[in-house]
């Protein structure tokens, strides 16, 4: 299970990087409309904040102070900064998951994500689903705004 999670998180975080690199104009990363409220840049910041909080801080014990409001309000963060933050996120996700042993996989996740405690594997699958959900939104955003 651990090896599969490592492969999937790394693969799809690299797909986030590929999407960011595919925008032909960096300014398009931050475009929104009345019906498309989250920019591609903000989706990326949100994924970084989410994974650095729950896997980075929760599992890898890496210090991180989440500023969730900025994940959705920040604008014009350079693409190079986003890509660097994604590389850091990949490293911390790999560290956090890699160090889990079989016994820990049976434990509850150390940080509550919902009102109730959840198991380690269920929570990691939840976080992976969250990543892929927003990856799909990012892909759609790029195709919609970068024609």
PDB file of C-alpha atoms in Angstrom:
ATOM      1  CA  UNK A   1       0.000   0.000   0.000  1.00  0.00           C
ATOM      2  CA  UNK A   2       2.755   2.404   0.963  1.00  0.00           C
ATOM      3  CA  UNK A   3       4.619   1.907  -2.312  1.00  0.00           C
ATOM      4  CA  UNK A   4       1.442   2.460  -4.336  1.00  0.00           C
ATOM      5  CA  UNK A   5       0.720   5.703  -2.464  1.00  0.00           C
ATOM      6  CA  UNK A   6       4.265   6.923  -3.080  1.00  0.00           C
ATOM      7  CA  UNK A   7       3.983   6.211  -6.799  1.00  0.00           C
ATOM      8  CA  UNK A   8       0.553   7.848  -7.126  1.00  0.00           C
ATOM      9  CA  UNK A   9       1.299  11.019  -5.162  1.00  0.00           C
ATOM     10  CA  UNK A  10       4.599  11.602  -6.969  1.00  0.00           C
ATOM     11  CA  UNK A  11       3.081  10.878 -10.385  1.00  0.00           C
ATOM     12  CA  UNK A  12       0.156  13.246  -9.949  1.00  0.00           C
ATOM     13  CA  UNK A  13       2.107  16.040  -8.266  1.00  0.00           C
ATOM     14  CA  UNK A  14       4.380  15.891 -11.302  1.00  0.00           C
ATOM     15  CA  UNK A  15       1.243  16.179 -13.457  1.00  0.00           C
ATOM     16  CA  UNK A  16       0.404  19.388 -11.572  1.00  0.00           C
ATOM     17  CA  UNK A  17       3.850  20.669 -12.552  1.00  0.00           C
ATOM     18  CA  UNK A  18       3.250  19.631 -16.167  1.00  0.00           C
ATOM     19  CA  UNK A  19      -0.048  21.545 -16.197  1.00  0.00           C
ATOM     20  CA  UNK A  20       1.618  24.690 -14.822  1.00  0.00           C
ATOM     21  CA  UNK A  21       4.381  24.459 -17.400  1.00  0.00           C
ATOM     22  CA  UNK A  22       1.830  24.012 -20.210  1.00  0.00           C
ATOM     23  CA  UNK A  23       0.276  27.479 -19.810  1.00  0.00           C
ATOM     24  CA  UNK A  24       1.596  29.469 -22.760  1.00  0.00           C
ATOM     25  CA  UNK A  25       1.223  32.747 -20.852  1.00  0.00           C
ATOM     26  CA  UNK A  26       2.009  32.761 -17.142  1.00  0.00           C
ATOM     27  CA  UNK A  27      -0.624  35.434 -16.499  1.00  0.00           C
ATOM     28  CA  UNK A  28      -3.331  32.960 -17.563  1.00  0.00           C
ATOM     29  CA  UNK A  29      -2.604  30.934 -14.415  1.00  0.00           C
ATOM     30  CA  UNK A  30      -4.461  33.608 -12.438  1.00  0.00           C
ATOM     31  CA  UNK A  31      -7.508  34.118 -14.693  1.00  0.00           C
ATOM     32  CA  UNK A  32     -11.005  33.733 -13.262  1.00  0.00           C
ATOM     33  CA  UNK A  33     -14.529  34.553 -14.407  1.00  0.00           C
ATOM     34  CA  UNK A  34     -17.909  34.896 -12.762  1.00  0.00           C
ATOM     35  CA  UNK A  35     -18.359  31.128 -13.039  1.00  0.00           C
ATOM     36  CA  UNK A  36     -14.721  29.972 -12.673  1.00  0.00           C
ATOM     37  CA  UNK A  37     -13.810  31.253  -9.217  1.00  0.00           C
ATOM     38  CA  UNK A  38     -10.525  29.438  -8.594  1.00  0.00           C
ATOM     39  CA  UNK A  39      -7.534  30.205 -10.760  1.00  0.00           C
ATOM     40  CA  UNK A  40      -5.015  27.566 -11.723  1.00  0.00           C
ATOM     41  CA  UNK A  41      -2.446  29.291  -9.534  1.00  0.00           C
ATOM     42  CA  UNK A  42      -4.758  29.233  -6.533  1.00  0.00           C
ATOM     43  CA  UNK A  43      -5.577  25.552  -7.066  1.00  0.00           C
ATOM     44  CA  UNK A  44      -1.846  24.853  -7.041  1.00  0.00           C
ATOM     45  CA  UNK A  45      -1.315  26.879  -3.847  1.00  0.00           C
ATOM     46  CA  UNK A  46      -4.212  25.033  -2.234  1.00  0.00           C
ATOM     47  CA  UNK A  47      -2.738  21.621  -3.060  1.00  0.00           C
ATOM     48  CA  UNK A  48       0.638  22.683  -1.692  1.00  0.00           C
ATOM     49  CA  UNK A  49      -0.903  23.981   1.532  1.00  0.00           C
ATOM     50  CA  UNK A  50      -3.082  20.916   1.985  1.00  0.00           C
ATOM     51  CA  UNK A  51      -0.308  18.368   1.488  1.00  0.00           C
ATOM     52  CA  UNK A  52       2.362  20.260   3.424  1.00  0.00           C
ATOM     53  CA  UNK A  53      -0.064  20.530   6.331  1.00  0.00           C
ATOM     54  CA  UNK A  54      -1.409  17.015   6.497  1.00  0.00           C
ATOM     55  CA  UNK A  55       1.461  14.897   5.193  1.00  0.00           C
ATOM     56  CA  UNK A  56       4.380  17.263   5.722  1.00  0.00           C
ATOM     57  CA  UNK A  57       3.512  18.403   9.203  1.00  0.00           C
ATOM     58  CA  UNK A  58       1.370  15.445  10.226  1.00  0.00           C
ATOM     59  CA  UNK A  59       3.584  12.580   9.070  1.00  0.00           C
ATOM     60  CA  UNK A  60       7.011  13.962   8.162  1.00  0.00           C
ATOM     61  CA  UNK A  61       7.060  16.291  11.194  1.00  0.00           C
ATOM     62  CA  UNK A  62       8.155  19.169   8.956  1.00  0.00           C
ATOM     63  CA  UNK A  63       7.248  22.583  10.383  1.00  0.00           C
ATOM     64  CA  UNK A  64       4.624  24.366   8.303  1.00  0.00           C
ATOM     65  CA  UNK A  65       2.188  27.160   9.060  1.00  0.00           C
ATOM     66  CA  UNK A  66      -0.754  26.972   6.707  1.00  0.00           C
ATOM     67  CA  UNK A  67      -2.276  30.203   5.451  1.00  0.00           C
ATOM     68  CA  UNK A  68      -5.383  28.732   3.858  1.00  0.00           C
ATOM     69  CA  UNK A  69      -6.956  32.105   3.039  1.00  0.00           C
ATOM     70  CA  UNK A  70      -3.900  33.025   0.949  1.00  0.00           C
ATOM     71  CA  UNK A  71      -4.204  29.779  -0.995  1.00  0.00           C
ATOM     72  CA  UNK A  72      -7.317  31.279  -2.570  1.00  0.00           C
ATOM     73  CA  UNK A  73      -6.551  35.016  -2.462  1.00  0.00           C
ATOM     74  CA  UNK A  74      -2.892  35.254  -3.494  1.00  0.00           C
ATOM     75  CA  UNK A  75      -2.308  36.424  -7.049  1.00  0.00           C
ATOM     76  CA  UNK A  76       0.556  36.519  -9.491  1.00  0.00           C
ATOM     77  CA  UNK A  77       2.892  34.183  -7.636  1.00  0.00           C
ATOM     78  CA  UNK A  78       5.630  33.445 -10.210  1.00  0.00           C
ATOM     79  CA  UNK A  79       5.344  30.087 -11.919  1.00  0.00           C
ATOM     80  CA  UNK A  80       8.937  29.332 -10.915  1.00  0.00           C
ATOM     81  CA  UNK A  81       7.955  29.766  -7.256  1.00  0.00           C
ATOM     82  CA  UNK A  82       4.976  27.441  -7.666  1.00  0.00           C
ATOM     83  CA  UNK A  83       7.162  24.813  -9.330  1.00  0.00           C
ATOM     84  CA  UNK A  84       9.754  25.083  -6.539  1.00  0.00           C
ATOM     85  CA  UNK A  85       7.005  24.747  -3.908  1.00  0.00           C
ATOM     86  CA  UNK A  86       5.692  21.671  -5.730  1.00  0.00           C
ATOM     87  CA  UNK A  87       9.162  20.100  -5.685  1.00  0.00           C
ATOM     88  CA  UNK A  88       9.295  20.735  -1.919  1.00  0.00           C
ATOM     89  CA  UNK A  89       5.807  19.244  -1.577  1.00  0.00           C
ATOM     90  CA  UNK A  90       6.807  16.112  -3.491  1.00  0.00           C
ATOM     91  CA  UNK A  91       9.833  15.689  -1.214  1.00  0.00           C
ATOM     92  CA  UNK A  92       7.837  16.096   1.999  1.00  0.00           C
ATOM     93  CA  UNK A  93       5.044  13.787   0.813  1.00  0.00           C
ATOM     94  CA  UNK A  94       7.584  11.110  -0.068  1.00  0.00           C
ATOM     95  CA  UNK A  95       9.329  11.553   3.283  1.00  0.00           C
ATOM     96  CA  UNK A  96       6.077  11.377   5.247  1.00  0.00           C
ATOM     97  CA  UNK A  97       4.735   8.282   3.523  1.00  0.00           C
ATOM     98  CA  UNK A  98       8.086   6.505   3.171  1.00  0.00           C
ATOM     99  CA  UNK A  99       8.752   6.519   6.912  1.00  0.00           C
ATOM    100  CA  UNK A 100       5.449   4.791   7.762  1.00  0.00           C
ATOM    101  CA  UNK A 101       5.768   1.191   8.869  1.00  0.00           C
ATOM    102  CA  UNK A 102       3.085  -1.494   8.633  1.00  0.00           C
ATOM    103  CA  UNK A 103       1.930  -0.894  12.203  1.00  0.00           C
ATOM    104  CA  UNK A 104       1.524   2.848  11.622  1.00  0.00           C
ATOM    105  CA  UNK A 105      -0.572   2.141   8.533  1.00  0.00           C
ATOM    106  CA  UNK A 106      -3.099   0.554  10.916  1.00  0.00           C
ATOM    107  CA  UNK A 107      -3.166   3.628  13.211  1.00  0.00           C
ATOM    108  CA  UNK A 108      -5.337   6.710  13.010  1.00  0.00           C
ATOM    109  CA  UNK A 109      -3.999   9.676  11.095  1.00  0.00           C
ATOM    110  CA  UNK A 110      -2.275  12.062  13.549  1.00  0.00           C
ATOM    111  CA  UNK A 111      -4.284  15.145  12.481  1.00  0.00           C
ATOM    112  CA  UNK A 112      -8.052  15.256  12.279  1.00  0.00           C
ATOM    113  CA  UNK A 113      -9.189  16.189   8.780  1.00  0.00           C
ATOM    114  CA  UNK A 114     -12.864  15.668   9.503  1.00  0.00           C
ATOM    115  CA  UNK A 115     -14.830  15.815  12.737  1.00  0.00           C
ATOM    116  CA  UNK A 116     -13.996  12.181  13.431  1.00  0.00           C
ATOM    117  CA  UNK A 117     -10.701  10.349  13.666  1.00  0.00           C
ATOM    118  CA  UNK A 118      -9.863   8.425  10.518  1.00  0.00           C
ATOM    119  CA  UNK A 119      -7.417   5.652   9.786  1.00  0.00           C
ATOM    120  CA  UNK A 120      -4.060   6.297   8.179  1.00  0.00           C
ATOM    121  CA  UNK A 121      -4.834   4.568   4.875  1.00  0.00           C
ATOM    122  CA  UNK A 122      -8.324   6.072   4.572  1.00  0.00           C
ATOM    123  CA  UNK A 123      -6.917   9.557   5.210  1.00  0.00           C
ATOM    124  CA  UNK A 124      -4.067   9.135   2.734  1.00  0.00           C
ATOM    125  CA  UNK A 125      -6.547   7.936   0.105  1.00  0.00           C
ATOM    126  CA  UNK A 126      -8.737  10.941   0.926  1.00  0.00           C
ATOM    127  CA  UNK A 127      -5.753  13.282   0.446  1.00  0.00           C
ATOM    128  CA  UNK A 128      -4.865  11.558  -2.822  1.00  0.00           C
ATOM    129  CA  UNK A 129      -8.459  11.937  -4.043  1.00  0.00           C
ATOM    130  CA  UNK A 130      -8.324  15.624  -3.124  1.00  0.00           C
ATOM    131  CA  UNK A 131      -5.145  15.974  -5.192  1.00  0.00           C
ATOM    132  CA  UNK A 132      -6.644  14.311  -8.257  1.00  0.00           C
ATOM    133  CA  UNK A 133      -9.889  16.300  -7.969  1.00  0.00           C
ATOM    134  CA  UNK A 134      -8.014  19.594  -8.096  1.00  0.00           C
ATOM    135  CA  UNK A 135      -5.596  18.279 -10.740  1.00  0.00           C
ATOM    136  CA  UNK A 136      -8.626  17.764 -12.978  1.00  0.00           C
ATOM    137  CA  UNK A 137      -9.831  21.300 -12.225  1.00  0.00           C
ATOM    138  CA  UNK A 138      -6.379  22.657 -13.057  1.00  0.00           C
ATOM    139  CA  UNK A 139      -6.348  20.784 -16.368  1.00  0.00           C
ATOM    140  CA  UNK A 140      -9.777  22.148 -17.239  1.00  0.00           C
ATOM    141  CA  UNK A 141      -8.737  25.682 -16.208  1.00  0.00           C
ATOM    142  CA  UNK A 142      -5.697  25.567 -18.488  1.00  0.00           C
ATOM    143  CA  UNK A 143      -7.689  24.267 -21.446  1.00  0.00           C
ATOM    144  CA  UNK A 144     -10.440  26.843 -20.885  1.00  0.00           C
ATOM    145  CA  UNK A 145      -8.233  29.931 -20.518  1.00  0.00           C
ATOM    146  CA  UNK A 146      -5.208  28.983 -22.616  1.00  0.00           C
ATOM    147  CA  UNK A 147      -6.770  28.360 -26.012  1.00  0.00           C
TER     148      UNK A 147
END
